[in-house]
Coordinates of C-alpha atoms in Angstrom, one line a residue:
X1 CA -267.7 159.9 -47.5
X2 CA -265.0 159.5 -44.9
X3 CA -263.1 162.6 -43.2
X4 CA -260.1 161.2 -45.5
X5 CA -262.0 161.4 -48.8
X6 CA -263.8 164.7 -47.9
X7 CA -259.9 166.3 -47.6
X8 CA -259.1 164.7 -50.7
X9 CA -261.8 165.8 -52.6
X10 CA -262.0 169.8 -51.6
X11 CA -258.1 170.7 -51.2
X12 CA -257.4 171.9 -54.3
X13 CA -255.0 170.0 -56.7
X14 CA -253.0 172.7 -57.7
X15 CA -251.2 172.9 -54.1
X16 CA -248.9 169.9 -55.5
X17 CA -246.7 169.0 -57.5
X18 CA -244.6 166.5 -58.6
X19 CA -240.9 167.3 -60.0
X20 CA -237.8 165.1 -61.4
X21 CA -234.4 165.9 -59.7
X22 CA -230.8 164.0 -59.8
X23 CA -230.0 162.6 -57.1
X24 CA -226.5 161.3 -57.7
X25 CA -224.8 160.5 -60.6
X26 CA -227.1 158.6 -63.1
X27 CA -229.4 158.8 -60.6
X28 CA -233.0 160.7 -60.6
X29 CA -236.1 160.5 -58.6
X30 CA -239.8 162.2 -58.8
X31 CA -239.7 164.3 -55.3
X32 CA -243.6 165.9 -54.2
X33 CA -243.3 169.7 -53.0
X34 CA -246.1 172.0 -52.1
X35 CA -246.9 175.2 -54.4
X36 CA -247.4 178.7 -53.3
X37 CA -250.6 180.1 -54.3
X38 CA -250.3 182.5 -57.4
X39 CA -249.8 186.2 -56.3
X40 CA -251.1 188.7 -58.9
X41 CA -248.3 188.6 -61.2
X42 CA -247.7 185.3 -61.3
X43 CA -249.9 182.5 -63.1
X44 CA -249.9 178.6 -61.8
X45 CA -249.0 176.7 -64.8
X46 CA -250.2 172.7 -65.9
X47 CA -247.4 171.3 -67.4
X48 CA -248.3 169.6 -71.4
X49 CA -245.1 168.3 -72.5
X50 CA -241.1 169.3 -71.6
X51 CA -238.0 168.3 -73.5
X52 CA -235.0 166.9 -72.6
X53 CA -232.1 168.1 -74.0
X54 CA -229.5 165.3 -74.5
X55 CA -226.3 167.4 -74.4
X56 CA -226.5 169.4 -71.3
X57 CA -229.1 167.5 -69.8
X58 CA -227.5 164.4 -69.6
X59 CA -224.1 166.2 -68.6
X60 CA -226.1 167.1 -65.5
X61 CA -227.2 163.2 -65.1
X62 CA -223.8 162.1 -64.9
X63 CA -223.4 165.2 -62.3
X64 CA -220.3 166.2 -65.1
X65 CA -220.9 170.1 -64.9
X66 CA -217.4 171.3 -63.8
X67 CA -217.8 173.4 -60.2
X68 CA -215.7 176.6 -62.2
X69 CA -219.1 176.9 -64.1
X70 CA -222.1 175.6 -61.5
X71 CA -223.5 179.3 -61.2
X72 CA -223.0 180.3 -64.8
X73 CA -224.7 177.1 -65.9
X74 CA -227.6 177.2 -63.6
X75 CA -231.4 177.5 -65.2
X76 CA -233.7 180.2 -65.0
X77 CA -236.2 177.9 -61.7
X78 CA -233.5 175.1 -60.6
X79 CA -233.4 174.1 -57.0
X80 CA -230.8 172.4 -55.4
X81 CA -227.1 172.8 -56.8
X82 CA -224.4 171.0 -58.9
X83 CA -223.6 168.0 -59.1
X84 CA -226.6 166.8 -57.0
X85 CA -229.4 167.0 -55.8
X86 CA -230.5 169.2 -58.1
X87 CA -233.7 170.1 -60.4
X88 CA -233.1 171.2 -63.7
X89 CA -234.1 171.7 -66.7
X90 CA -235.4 174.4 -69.3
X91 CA -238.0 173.2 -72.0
X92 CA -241.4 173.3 -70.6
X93 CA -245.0 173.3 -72.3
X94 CA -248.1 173.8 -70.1
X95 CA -251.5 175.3 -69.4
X96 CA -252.1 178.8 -67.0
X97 CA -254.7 177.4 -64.8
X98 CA -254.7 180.1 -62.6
X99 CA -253.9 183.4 -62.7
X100 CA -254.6 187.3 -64.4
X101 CA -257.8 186.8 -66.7
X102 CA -256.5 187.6 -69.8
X103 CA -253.5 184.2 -69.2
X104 CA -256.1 181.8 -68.2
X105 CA -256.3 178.9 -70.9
X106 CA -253.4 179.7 -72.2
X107 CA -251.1 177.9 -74.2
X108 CA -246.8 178.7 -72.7
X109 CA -243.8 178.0 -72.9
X110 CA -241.0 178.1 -70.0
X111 CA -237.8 177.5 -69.2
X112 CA -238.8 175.5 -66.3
X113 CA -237.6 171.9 -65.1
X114 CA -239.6 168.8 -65.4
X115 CA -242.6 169.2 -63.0
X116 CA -246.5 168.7 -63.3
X117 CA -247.5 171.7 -62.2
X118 CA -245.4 175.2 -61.3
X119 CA -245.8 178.7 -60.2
X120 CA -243.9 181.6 -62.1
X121 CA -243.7 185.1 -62.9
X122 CA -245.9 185.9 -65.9
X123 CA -242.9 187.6 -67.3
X124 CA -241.3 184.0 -67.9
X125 CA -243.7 183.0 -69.6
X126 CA -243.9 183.0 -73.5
X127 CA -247.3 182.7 -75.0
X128 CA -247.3 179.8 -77.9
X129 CA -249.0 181.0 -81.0
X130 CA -252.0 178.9 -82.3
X131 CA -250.3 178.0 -85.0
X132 CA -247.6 175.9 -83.2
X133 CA -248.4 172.9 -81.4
X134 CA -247.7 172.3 -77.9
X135 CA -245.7 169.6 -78.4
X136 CA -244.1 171.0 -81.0
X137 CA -243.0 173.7 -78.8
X138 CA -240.6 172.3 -76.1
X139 CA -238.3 172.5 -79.0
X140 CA -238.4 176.6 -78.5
X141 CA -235.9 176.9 -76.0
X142 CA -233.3 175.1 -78.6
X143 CA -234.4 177.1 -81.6
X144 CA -233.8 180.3 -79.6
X145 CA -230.0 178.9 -78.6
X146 CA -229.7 178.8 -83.0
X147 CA -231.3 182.1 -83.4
X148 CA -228.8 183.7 -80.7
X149 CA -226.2 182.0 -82.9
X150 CA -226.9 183.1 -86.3
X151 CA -227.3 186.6 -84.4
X152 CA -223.6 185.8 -83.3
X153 CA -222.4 184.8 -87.2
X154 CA -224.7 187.1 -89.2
X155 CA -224.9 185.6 -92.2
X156 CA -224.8 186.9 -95.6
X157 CA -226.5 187.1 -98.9
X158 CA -224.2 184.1 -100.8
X159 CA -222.5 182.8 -98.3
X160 CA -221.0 179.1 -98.2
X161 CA -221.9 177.6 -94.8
X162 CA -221.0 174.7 -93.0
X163 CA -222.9 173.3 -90.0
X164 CA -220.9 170.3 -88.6
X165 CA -222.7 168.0 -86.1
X166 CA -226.2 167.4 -87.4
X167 CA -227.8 166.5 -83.6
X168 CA -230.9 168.2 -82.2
X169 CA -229.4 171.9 -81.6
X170 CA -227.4 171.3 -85.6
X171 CA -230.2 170.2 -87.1
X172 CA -231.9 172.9 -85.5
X173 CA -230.1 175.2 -86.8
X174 CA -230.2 173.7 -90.0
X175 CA -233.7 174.3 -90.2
X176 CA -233.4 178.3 -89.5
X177 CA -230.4 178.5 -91.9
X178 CA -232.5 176.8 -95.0
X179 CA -234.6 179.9 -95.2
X180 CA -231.3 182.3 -95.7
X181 CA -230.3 183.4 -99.0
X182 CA -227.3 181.1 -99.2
X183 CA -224.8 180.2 -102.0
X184 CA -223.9 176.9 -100.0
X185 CA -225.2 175.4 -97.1
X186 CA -224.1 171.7 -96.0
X187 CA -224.8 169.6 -92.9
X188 CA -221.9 167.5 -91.9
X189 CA -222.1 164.5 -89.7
X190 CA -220.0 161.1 -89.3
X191 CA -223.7 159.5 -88.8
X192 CA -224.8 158.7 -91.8
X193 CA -228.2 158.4 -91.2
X194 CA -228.1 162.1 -90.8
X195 CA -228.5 162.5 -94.1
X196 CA -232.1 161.5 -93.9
X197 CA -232.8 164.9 -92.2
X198 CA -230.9 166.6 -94.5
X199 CA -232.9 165.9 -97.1
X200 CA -235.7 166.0 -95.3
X201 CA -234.6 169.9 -94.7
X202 CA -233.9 170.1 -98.6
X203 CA -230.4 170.9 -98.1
X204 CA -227.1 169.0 -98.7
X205 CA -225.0 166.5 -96.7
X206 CA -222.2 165.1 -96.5
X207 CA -219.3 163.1 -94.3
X208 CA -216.2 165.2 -92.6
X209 CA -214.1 163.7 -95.2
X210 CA -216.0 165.2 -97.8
X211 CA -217.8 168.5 -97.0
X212 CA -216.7 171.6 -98.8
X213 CA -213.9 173.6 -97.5
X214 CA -213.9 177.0 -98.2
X215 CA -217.0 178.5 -95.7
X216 CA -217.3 181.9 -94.6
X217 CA -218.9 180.4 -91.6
X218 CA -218.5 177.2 -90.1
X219 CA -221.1 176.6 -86.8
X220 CA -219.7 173.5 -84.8
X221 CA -221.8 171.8 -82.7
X222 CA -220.6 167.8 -82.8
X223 CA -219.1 168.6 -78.8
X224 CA -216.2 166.6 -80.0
X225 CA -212.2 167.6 -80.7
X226 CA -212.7 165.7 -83.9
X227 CA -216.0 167.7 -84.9
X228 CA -214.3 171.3 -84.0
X229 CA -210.9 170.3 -85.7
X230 CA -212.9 169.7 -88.9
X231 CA -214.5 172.9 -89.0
X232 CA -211.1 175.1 -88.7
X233 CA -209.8 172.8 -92.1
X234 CA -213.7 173.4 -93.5
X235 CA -213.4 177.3 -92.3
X236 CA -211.8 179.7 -95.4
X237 CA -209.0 181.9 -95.1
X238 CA -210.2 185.0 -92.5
X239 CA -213.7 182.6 -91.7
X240 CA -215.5 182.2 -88.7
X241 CA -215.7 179.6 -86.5
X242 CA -219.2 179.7 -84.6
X243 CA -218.8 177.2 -81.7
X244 CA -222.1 175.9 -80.0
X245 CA -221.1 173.2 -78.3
X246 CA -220.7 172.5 -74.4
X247 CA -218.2 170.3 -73.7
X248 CA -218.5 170.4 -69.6
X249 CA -215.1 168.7 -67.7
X250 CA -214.2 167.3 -70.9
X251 CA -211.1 168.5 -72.4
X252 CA -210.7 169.1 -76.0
X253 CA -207.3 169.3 -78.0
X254 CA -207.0 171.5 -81.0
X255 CA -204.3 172.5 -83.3
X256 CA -203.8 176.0 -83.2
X257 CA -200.7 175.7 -84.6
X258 CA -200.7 174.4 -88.2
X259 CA -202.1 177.6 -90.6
X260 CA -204.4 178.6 -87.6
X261 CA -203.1 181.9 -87.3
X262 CA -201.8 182.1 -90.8
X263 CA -205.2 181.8 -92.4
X264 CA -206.4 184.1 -89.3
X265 CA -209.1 181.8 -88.5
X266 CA -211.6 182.7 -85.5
X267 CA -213.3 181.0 -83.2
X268 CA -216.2 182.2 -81.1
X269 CA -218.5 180.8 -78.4
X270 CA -222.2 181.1 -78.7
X271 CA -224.0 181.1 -75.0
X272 CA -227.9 181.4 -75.0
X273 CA -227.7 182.6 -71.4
X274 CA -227.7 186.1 -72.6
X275 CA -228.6 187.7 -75.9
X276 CA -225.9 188.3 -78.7
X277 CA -223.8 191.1 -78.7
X278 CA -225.1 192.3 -82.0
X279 CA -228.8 192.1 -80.6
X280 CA -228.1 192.8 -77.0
X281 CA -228.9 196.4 -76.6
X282 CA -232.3 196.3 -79.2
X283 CA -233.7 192.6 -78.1
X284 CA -234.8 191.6 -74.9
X285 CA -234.3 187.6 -73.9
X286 CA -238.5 187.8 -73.8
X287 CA -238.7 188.9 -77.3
X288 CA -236.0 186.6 -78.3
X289 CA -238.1 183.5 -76.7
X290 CA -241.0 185.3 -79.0
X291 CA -239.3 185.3 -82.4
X292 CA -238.0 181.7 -81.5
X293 CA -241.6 179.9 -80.7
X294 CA -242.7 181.9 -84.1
X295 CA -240.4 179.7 -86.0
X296 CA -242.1 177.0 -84.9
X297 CA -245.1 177.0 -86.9
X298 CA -242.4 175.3 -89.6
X299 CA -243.6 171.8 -89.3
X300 CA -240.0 170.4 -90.3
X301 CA -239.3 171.4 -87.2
X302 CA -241.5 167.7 -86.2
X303 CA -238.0 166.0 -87.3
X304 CA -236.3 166.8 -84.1
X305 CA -239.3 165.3 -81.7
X306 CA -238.9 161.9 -80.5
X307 CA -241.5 159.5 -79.3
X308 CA -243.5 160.3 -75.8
X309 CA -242.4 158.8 -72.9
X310 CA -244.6 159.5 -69.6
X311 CA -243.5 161.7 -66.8
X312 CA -243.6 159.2 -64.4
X313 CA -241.1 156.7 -66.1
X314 CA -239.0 159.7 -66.4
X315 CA -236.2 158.5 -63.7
X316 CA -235.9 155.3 -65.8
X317 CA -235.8 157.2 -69.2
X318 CA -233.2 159.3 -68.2
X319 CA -230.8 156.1 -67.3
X320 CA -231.9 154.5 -70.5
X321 CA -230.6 157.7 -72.7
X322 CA -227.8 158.1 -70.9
X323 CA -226.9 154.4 -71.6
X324 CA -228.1 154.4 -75.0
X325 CA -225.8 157.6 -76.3
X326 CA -227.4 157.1 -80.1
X327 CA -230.1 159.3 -81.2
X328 CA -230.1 163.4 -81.2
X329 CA -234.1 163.6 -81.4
X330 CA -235.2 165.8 -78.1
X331 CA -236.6 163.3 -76.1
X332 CA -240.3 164.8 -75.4
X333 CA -241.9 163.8 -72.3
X334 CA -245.9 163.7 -71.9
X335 CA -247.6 164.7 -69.0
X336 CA -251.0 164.0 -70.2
X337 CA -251.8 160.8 -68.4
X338 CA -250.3 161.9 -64.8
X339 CA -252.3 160.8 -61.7
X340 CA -252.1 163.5 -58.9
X341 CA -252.4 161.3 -56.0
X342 CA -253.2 163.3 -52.3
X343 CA -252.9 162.5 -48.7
X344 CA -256.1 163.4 -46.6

């Protein structure tokens, strides 16, 4: 064995790593960086699977975040800053290789960017219950932006609700709002083939043109004019507006004149980055990542995965979704054939 091979062979893997950043706009890269070794309340973490969100994470692609938001829209581990180069991302599934006894072989979930292996605080970590799968699981981070929004709305016993934009975080939601004791609930899309997961869900469907007016609560999240439009026509006299969408540095018109204030019609912004106001001071953002992964054991939840693509053709998948612009499905990217390659 040469001096080369020896090195190779007893330097221990878990000092690197290999992570995706942007680079420029529509423009990514794998970069290698080394890893600190674990202190006692930390755990070094094998990454499964992460997600990539197509909303915000391709906003971040194009470098479109808007420089009035770059600190408020940053995620819990990036490095780098907006627009570029920066490493972000938020929907990560992995292994604790190392770290406290009672962590090790541990299934997690963490609102980490896309990298093979990590180093975190234990406390951002969110144990996966055996009952979900890990692959399953990147979707936790977008269940818990629902939850925080049906925290926001509180729904009813009866009520007649409307969620327009049936994507990934709608159809999410859609999924947590099925279980509710609800008089209506209806999935609006101008994609047709929406209606697929609407039945798969067991609830209704049905174009803009036609959805029922008349909601007590309307939760928009098309990010489009034309989506959030719709809901203040599908919203009832005194209803709710729930708005979930991000729209980054692109504007959107709205008629606030019309019978906006004469039906008293509200809108209100829904922001994972901290809990709701009616949960704030009796939830904690940890037990809120708990409750979310719980709801994963749901296997509808499987309707929202796309097809693997490998972490090392993830600089070309990202230019191919953000070219593509069809699909809502959160693009889930596998880790589990990743060659760690080493210089002696």
């Amino acid at each position: 064995m040469t001096i080369q091979e020896h090195r190779r062979h007893s330097q221990p893997e878990s000092r690197q790593a290999t992570a995706y950043w942007t680079v420029g706009p529509g423009k990514g890269e794998l970069r290698s960086e080394e890893l600190p070794e674990p202190q006692d309340n930390e755990a070094l973490v094998r990454t499964l699977y992460s997600g990539i969100s197509r909303g915000t994470e391709l906003l971040v692609h194009r470098c479109g975040v808007p420089q009035s938001v770059a600190e408020t829209m940053r995620a819990p581990h990036q490095e780098g800053g907006f627009p570029s180069p920066v490493k972000y991302g938020y929907l990560s599934v992995g292994v604790v290789e190392q770290g406290p006894k009672d962590w090790l072989n541990q299934t997690v979930f963490c609102l980490h960017p896309h990298q093979d292996r990590y180093v975190v605080p234990l406390i951002d970590l969110t144990r996966i219950p055996d009952g979900v799968p890990p692959r399953r699981a990147v979707l936790t981070g977008m269940v818990e932006t629902a939850l925080n929004a049906l925290w926001e709305a509180g729904p009813r016993l009866g009520d007649r609700i409307a969620v327009v934009g049936g994507g990934l975080l709608g159809g999410t939601l859609a999924a947590l709002l099925r279980t509710f004791p609800l008089q209506r609930l209806e999935l609006v899309d101008v994609d047709e083939s929406k209606q697929q997961t609407a039945e798969a869900l067991g609830i209704a469907f049905a174009h803009p043109d036609k959805a029922h007016a008349d909601c007590d609560i309307v939760f928009h999240c098309s990010a489009t004019s034309e989506g959030l439009q719709r809901s203040l026509q599908l919203a009832g006299d005194e209803g709710e507006i729930i708005e979930l969408s991000w729209y980054g540095d692109k504007p959107v018109q709205l008629p606030l004149g019309e019978d906006f204030h004469a039906r008293r019609l509200s809108i209100r912004a829904s922001q994972v980055g901290v809990v709701a106001k009616a949960r704030r001071h009796r939830r904690s953002t940890a037990e809120r990542l708990e409750l979310a992964v719980n709801q994963l054991q749901d296997p509808a939840f499987d309707l929202f995965l796309s097809t693997d693509t490998s972490f090392e053709d993830l600089p070309r998948t990202m230019e191919e979704l953000a070219k593509d612009g069809g699909g809502s499905a959160c693009c889930v990217v596998s880790y589990q054939a990743v060659s760690y390659q080493q210089e002696g």
